[in-house]
Structures are given as C-alpha cells and as structure tokens.
PDB file of C-alpha atoms in Angstrom:
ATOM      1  CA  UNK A1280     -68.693 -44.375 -24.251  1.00 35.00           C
ATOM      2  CA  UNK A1281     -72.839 -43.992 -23.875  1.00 36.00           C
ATOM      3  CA  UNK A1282     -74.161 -40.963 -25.516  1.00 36.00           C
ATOM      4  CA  UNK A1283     -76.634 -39.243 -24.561  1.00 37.00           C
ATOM      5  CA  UNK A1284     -78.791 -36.693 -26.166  1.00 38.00           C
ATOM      6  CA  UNK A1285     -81.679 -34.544 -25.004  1.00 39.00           C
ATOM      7  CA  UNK A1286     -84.439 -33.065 -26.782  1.00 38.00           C
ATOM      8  CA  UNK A1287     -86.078 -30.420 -25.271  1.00 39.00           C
ATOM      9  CA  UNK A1288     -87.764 -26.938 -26.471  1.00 36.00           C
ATOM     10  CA  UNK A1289     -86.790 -25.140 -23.317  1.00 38.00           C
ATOM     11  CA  UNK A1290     -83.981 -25.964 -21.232  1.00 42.00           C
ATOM     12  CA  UNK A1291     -82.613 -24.688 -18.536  1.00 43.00           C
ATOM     13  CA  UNK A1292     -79.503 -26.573 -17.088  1.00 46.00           C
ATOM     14  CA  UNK A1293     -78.143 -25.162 -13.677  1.00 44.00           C
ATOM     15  CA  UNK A1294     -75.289 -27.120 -12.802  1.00 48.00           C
ATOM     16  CA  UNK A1295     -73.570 -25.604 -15.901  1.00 54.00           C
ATOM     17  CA  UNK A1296     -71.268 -28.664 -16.978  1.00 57.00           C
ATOM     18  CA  UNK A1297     -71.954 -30.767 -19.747  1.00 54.00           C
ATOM     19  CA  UNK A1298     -70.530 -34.027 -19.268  1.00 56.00           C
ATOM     20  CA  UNK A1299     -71.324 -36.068 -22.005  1.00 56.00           C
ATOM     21  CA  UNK A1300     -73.557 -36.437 -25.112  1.00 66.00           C
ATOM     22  CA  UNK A1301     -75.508 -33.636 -26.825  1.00 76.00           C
ATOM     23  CA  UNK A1302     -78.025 -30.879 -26.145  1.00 81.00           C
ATOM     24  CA  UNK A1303     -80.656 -30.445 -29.002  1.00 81.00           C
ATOM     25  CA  UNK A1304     -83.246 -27.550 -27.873  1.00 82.00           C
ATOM     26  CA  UNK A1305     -85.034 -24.449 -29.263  1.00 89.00           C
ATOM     27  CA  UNK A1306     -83.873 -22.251 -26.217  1.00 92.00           C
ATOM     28  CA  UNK A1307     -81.154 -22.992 -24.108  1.00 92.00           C
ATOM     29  CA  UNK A1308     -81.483 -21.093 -20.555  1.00 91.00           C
ATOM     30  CA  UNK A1309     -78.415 -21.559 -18.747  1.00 91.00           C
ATOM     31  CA  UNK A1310     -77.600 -19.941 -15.403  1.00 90.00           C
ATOM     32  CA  UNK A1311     -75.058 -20.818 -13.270  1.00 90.00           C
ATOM     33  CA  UNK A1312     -72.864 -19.586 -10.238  1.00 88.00           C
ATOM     34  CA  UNK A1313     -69.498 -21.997 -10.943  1.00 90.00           C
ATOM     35  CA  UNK A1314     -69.318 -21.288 -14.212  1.00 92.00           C
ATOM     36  CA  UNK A1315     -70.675 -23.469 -17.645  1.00 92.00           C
ATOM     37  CA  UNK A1316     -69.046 -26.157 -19.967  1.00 92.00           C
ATOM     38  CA  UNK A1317     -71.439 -27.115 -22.882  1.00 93.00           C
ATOM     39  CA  UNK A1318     -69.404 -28.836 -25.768  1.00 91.00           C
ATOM     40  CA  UNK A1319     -72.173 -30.439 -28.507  1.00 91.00           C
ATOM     41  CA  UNK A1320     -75.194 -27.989 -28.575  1.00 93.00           C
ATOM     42  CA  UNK A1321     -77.469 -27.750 -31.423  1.00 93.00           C
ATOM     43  CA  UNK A1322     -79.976 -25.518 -29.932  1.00 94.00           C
ATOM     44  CA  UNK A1323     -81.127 -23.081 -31.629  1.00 95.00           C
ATOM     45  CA  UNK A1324     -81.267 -20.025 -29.296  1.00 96.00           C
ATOM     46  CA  UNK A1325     -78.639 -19.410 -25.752  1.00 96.00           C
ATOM     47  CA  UNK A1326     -79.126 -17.046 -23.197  1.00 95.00           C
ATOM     48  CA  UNK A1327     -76.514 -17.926 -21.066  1.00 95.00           C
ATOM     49  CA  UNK A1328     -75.308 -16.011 -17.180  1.00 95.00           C
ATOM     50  CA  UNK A1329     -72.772 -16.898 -15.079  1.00 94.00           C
ATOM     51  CA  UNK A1330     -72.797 -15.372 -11.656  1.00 91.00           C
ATOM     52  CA  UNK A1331     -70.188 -15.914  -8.958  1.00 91.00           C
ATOM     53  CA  UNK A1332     -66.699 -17.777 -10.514  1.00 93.00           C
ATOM     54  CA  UNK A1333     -65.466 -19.682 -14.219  1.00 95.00           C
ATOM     55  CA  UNK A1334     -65.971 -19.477 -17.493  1.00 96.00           C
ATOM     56  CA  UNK A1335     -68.861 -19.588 -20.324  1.00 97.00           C
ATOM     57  CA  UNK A1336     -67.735 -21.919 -23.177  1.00 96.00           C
ATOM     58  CA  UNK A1337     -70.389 -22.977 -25.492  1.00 96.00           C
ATOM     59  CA  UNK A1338     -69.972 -25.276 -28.486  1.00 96.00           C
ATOM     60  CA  UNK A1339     -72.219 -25.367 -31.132  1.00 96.00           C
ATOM     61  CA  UNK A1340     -72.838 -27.996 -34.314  1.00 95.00           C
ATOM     62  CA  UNK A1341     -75.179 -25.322 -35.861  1.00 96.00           C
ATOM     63  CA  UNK A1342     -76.082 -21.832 -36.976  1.00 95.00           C
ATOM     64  CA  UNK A1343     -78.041 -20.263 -33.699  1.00 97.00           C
ATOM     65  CA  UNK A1344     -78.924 -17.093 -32.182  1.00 97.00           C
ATOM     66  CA  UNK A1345     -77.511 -15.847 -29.043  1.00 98.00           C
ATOM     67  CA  UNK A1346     -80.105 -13.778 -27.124  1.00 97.00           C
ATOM     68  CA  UNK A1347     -77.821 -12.679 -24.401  1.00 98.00           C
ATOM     69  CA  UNK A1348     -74.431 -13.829 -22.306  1.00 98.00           C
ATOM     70  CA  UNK A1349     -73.935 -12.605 -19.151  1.00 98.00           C
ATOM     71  CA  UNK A1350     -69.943 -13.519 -17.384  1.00 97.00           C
ATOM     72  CA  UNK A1351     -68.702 -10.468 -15.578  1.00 97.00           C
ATOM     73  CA  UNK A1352     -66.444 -13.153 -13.197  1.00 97.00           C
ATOM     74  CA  UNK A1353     -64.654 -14.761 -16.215  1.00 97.00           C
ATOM     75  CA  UNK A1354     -64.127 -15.253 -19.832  1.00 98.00           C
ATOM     76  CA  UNK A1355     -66.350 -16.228 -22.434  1.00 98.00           C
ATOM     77  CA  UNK A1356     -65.689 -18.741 -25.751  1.00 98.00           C
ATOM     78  CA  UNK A1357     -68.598 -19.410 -28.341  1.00 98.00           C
ATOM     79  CA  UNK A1358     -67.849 -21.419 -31.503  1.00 97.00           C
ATOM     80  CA  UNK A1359     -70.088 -22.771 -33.671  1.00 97.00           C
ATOM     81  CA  UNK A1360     -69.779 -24.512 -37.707  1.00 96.00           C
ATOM     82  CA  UNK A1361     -72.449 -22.027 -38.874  1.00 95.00           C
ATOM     83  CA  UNK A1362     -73.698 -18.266 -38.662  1.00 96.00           C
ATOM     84  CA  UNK A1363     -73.274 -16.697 -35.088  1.00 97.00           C
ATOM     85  CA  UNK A1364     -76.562 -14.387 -34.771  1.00 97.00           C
ATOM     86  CA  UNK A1365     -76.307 -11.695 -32.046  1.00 98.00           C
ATOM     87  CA  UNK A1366     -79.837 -10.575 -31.162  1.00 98.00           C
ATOM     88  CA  UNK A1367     -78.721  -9.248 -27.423  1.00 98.00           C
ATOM     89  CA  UNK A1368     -76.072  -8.352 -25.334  1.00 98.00           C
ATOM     90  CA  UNK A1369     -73.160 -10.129 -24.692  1.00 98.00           C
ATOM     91  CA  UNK A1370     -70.569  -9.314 -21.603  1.00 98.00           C
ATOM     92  CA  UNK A1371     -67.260 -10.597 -20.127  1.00 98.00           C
ATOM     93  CA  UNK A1372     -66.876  -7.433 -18.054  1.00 97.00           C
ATOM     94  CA  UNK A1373     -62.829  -7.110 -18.052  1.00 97.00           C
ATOM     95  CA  UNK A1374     -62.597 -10.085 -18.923  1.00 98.00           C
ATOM     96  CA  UNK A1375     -61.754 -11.926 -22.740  1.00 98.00           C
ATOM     97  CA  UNK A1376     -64.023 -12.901 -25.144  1.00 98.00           C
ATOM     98  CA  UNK A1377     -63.553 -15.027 -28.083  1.00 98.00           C
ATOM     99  CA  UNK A1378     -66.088 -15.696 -30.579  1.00 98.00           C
ATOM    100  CA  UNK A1379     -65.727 -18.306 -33.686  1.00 97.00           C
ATOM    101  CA  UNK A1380     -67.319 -19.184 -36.713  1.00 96.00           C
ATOM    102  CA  UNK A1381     -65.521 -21.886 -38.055  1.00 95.00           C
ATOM    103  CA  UNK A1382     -67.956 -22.128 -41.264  1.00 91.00           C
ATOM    104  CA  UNK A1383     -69.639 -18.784 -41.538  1.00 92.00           C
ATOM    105  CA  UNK A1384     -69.840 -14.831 -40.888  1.00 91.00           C
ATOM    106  CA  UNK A1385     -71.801 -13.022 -37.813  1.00 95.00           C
ATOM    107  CA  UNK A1386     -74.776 -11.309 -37.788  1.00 95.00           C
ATOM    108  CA  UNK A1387     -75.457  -8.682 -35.281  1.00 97.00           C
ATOM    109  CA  UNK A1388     -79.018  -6.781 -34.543  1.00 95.00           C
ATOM    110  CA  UNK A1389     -78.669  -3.069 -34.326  1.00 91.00           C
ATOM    111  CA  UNK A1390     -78.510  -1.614 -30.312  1.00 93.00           C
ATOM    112  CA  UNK A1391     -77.153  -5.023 -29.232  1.00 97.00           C
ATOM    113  CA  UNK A1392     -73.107  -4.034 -26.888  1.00 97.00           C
ATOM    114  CA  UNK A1393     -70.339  -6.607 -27.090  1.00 98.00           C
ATOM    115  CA  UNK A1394     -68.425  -5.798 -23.758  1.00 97.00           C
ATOM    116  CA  UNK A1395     -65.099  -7.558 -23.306  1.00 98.00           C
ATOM    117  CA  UNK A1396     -61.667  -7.089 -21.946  1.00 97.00           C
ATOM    118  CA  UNK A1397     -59.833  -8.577 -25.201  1.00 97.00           C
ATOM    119  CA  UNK A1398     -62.430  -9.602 -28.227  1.00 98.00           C
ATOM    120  CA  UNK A1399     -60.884 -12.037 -30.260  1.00 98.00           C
ATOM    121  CA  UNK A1400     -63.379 -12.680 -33.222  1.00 97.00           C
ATOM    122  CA  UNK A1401     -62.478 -15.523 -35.461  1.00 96.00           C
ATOM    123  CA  UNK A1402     -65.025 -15.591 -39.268  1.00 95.00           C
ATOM    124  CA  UNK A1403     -65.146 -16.949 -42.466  1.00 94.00           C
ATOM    125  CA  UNK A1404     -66.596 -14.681 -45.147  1.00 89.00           C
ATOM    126  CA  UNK A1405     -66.743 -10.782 -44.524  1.00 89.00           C
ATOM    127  CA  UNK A1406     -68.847  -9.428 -40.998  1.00 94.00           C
ATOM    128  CA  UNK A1407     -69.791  -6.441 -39.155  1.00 95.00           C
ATOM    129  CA  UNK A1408     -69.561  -6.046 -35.564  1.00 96.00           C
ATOM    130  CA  UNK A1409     -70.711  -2.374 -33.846  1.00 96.00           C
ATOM    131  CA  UNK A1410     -71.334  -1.283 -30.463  1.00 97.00           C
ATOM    132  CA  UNK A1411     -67.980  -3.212 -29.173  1.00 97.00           C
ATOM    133  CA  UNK A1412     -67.112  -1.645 -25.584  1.00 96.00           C
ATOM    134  CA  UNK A1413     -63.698  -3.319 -25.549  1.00 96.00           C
ATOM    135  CA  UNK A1414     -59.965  -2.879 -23.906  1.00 94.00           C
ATOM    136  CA  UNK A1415     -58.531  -5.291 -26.919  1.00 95.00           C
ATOM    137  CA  UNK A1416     -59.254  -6.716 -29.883  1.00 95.00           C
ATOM    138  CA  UNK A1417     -57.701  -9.744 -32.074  1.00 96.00           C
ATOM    139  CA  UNK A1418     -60.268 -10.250 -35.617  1.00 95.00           C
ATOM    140  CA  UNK A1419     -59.333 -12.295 -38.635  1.00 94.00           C
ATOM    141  CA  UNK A1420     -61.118 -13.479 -41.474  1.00 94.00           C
ATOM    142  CA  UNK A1421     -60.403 -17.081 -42.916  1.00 92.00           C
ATOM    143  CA  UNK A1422     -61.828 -15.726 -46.395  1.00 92.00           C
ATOM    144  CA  UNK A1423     -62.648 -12.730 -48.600  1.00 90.00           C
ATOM    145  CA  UNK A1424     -64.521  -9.894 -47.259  1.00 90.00           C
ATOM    146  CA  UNK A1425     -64.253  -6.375 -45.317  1.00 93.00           C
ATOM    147  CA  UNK A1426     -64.202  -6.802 -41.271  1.00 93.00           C
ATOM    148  CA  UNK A1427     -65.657  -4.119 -39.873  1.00 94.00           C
ATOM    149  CA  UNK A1428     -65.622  -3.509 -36.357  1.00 93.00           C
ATOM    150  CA  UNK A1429     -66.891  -0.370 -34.467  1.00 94.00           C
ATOM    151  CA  UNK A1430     -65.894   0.409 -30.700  1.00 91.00           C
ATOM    152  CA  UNK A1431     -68.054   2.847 -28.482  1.00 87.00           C
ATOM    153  CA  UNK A1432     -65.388   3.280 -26.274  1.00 60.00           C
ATOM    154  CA  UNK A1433     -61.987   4.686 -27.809  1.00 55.00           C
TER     155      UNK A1433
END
C-alpha cells in the first residue's frame, strides 16, 4: 500500500473522507455535507462541520486543539494518543458523542458547551469537563484522578 502524506498549514478538505495516508497541518478546516472520515491526523488544530447526513470521526497521532465541531445530523468520535484541548464548541445535537484520550487528560477553556445526546468520555489521568448540555453520559478514567463533569442542563 502507497502512503501518502500531506503537509500543509491550512487545510481545508471538502470531500470529508480520508482514504489513505496521513494529514500533517497546523489547522485543519473541514466542512462537509456527507459526513467526514479522517483516520491519521497530526494537525495541530480541527474545526470540523458537517452539514446535511454521517458522521465526524477524527483520529489523531498527537496532542491538538479542537477549535470547534459542528454535527447536528449525526454522531461524533475524536481520539487522539495525547491531550484533547477544547478551545470552542463542540455539538452532536441529539446525537452521541464520544471523546478519547488514549494517553492523556482533557483540557477545556472556560465558556466553551459540549452538546451531545449520550457523551461518552474516555481519559487517562484526572479531567474536568463543564458546560456539558447532554441527555447521557458514559466517563471513565484509565488512571488516578477526580472526573469532574458539570451539566447545564439537569
């Protein structure tokens, strides 16, 4: 199999589906209407929205920052080795959201909403997760350390 890898600073892939190789970019833009695949990433920031039908699922080698995730027609998965950084909002609508750390914790800036149907959020090492407008919610910690999650909605 031929891999391929792309180096860019700013991306922004439309079609949504990764097919093979890898992503490496500063900011990945991805915006898509059928929904968006991307299984090696190591970019550094996502901003991700997904308009008309499918799923988000994002795969990360690396720590990265995600500036916003828009799905409101499906569910969304983001796992990554290294710390998840939530700098904006991130939405499913009714629908599930999972988000893994496989390596690391979660770090969340302050006014940023996690809207979901079911959040499932999968860490390693103690994290805090506020603002969560959720219908469910699955957490577990493959370490030591509080979880502390905080709804707005009851």
């Amino acid at each position: 199999m031929q891999t391929t890898a792309w180096r860019v600073v700013h991306s922004v892939l439309s079609s949504g589906q990764q097919t093979a190789g890898s992503i490496t970019a500063g900011l990945l833009s991805l915006t898509a209407g059928g929904g968006i695949s991307i299984t090696t990433s190591s970019a550094s920031q996502l901003q991700a929205t997904n308009a008309t039908a499918g799923d988000i699922t994002y795969a990360s080698t690396v720590g990265f920052t995600i500036l916003s995730i828009t799905n409101t027609v499906g569910a969304v998965t983001v796992t990554t080795p290294g710390t998840m950084t939530i700098s904006g909002n991130l939405t499913s609508g009714a629908n599930a959201m999972t988000l893994t750390s496989t390596g690391s914790t979660f770090s969340q800036a302050g006014g940023t909403t996690i809207t979901a149907g079911t959040l499932s959020v999968n860490g390693v090492g103690g994290y805090t997760l506020q603002n969560l407008a959720i219908t469910g919610l699955q957490a577990t910690n493959a370490s030591t350390g509080a979880v502390t999650l905080i709804a707005t909605t009851p």
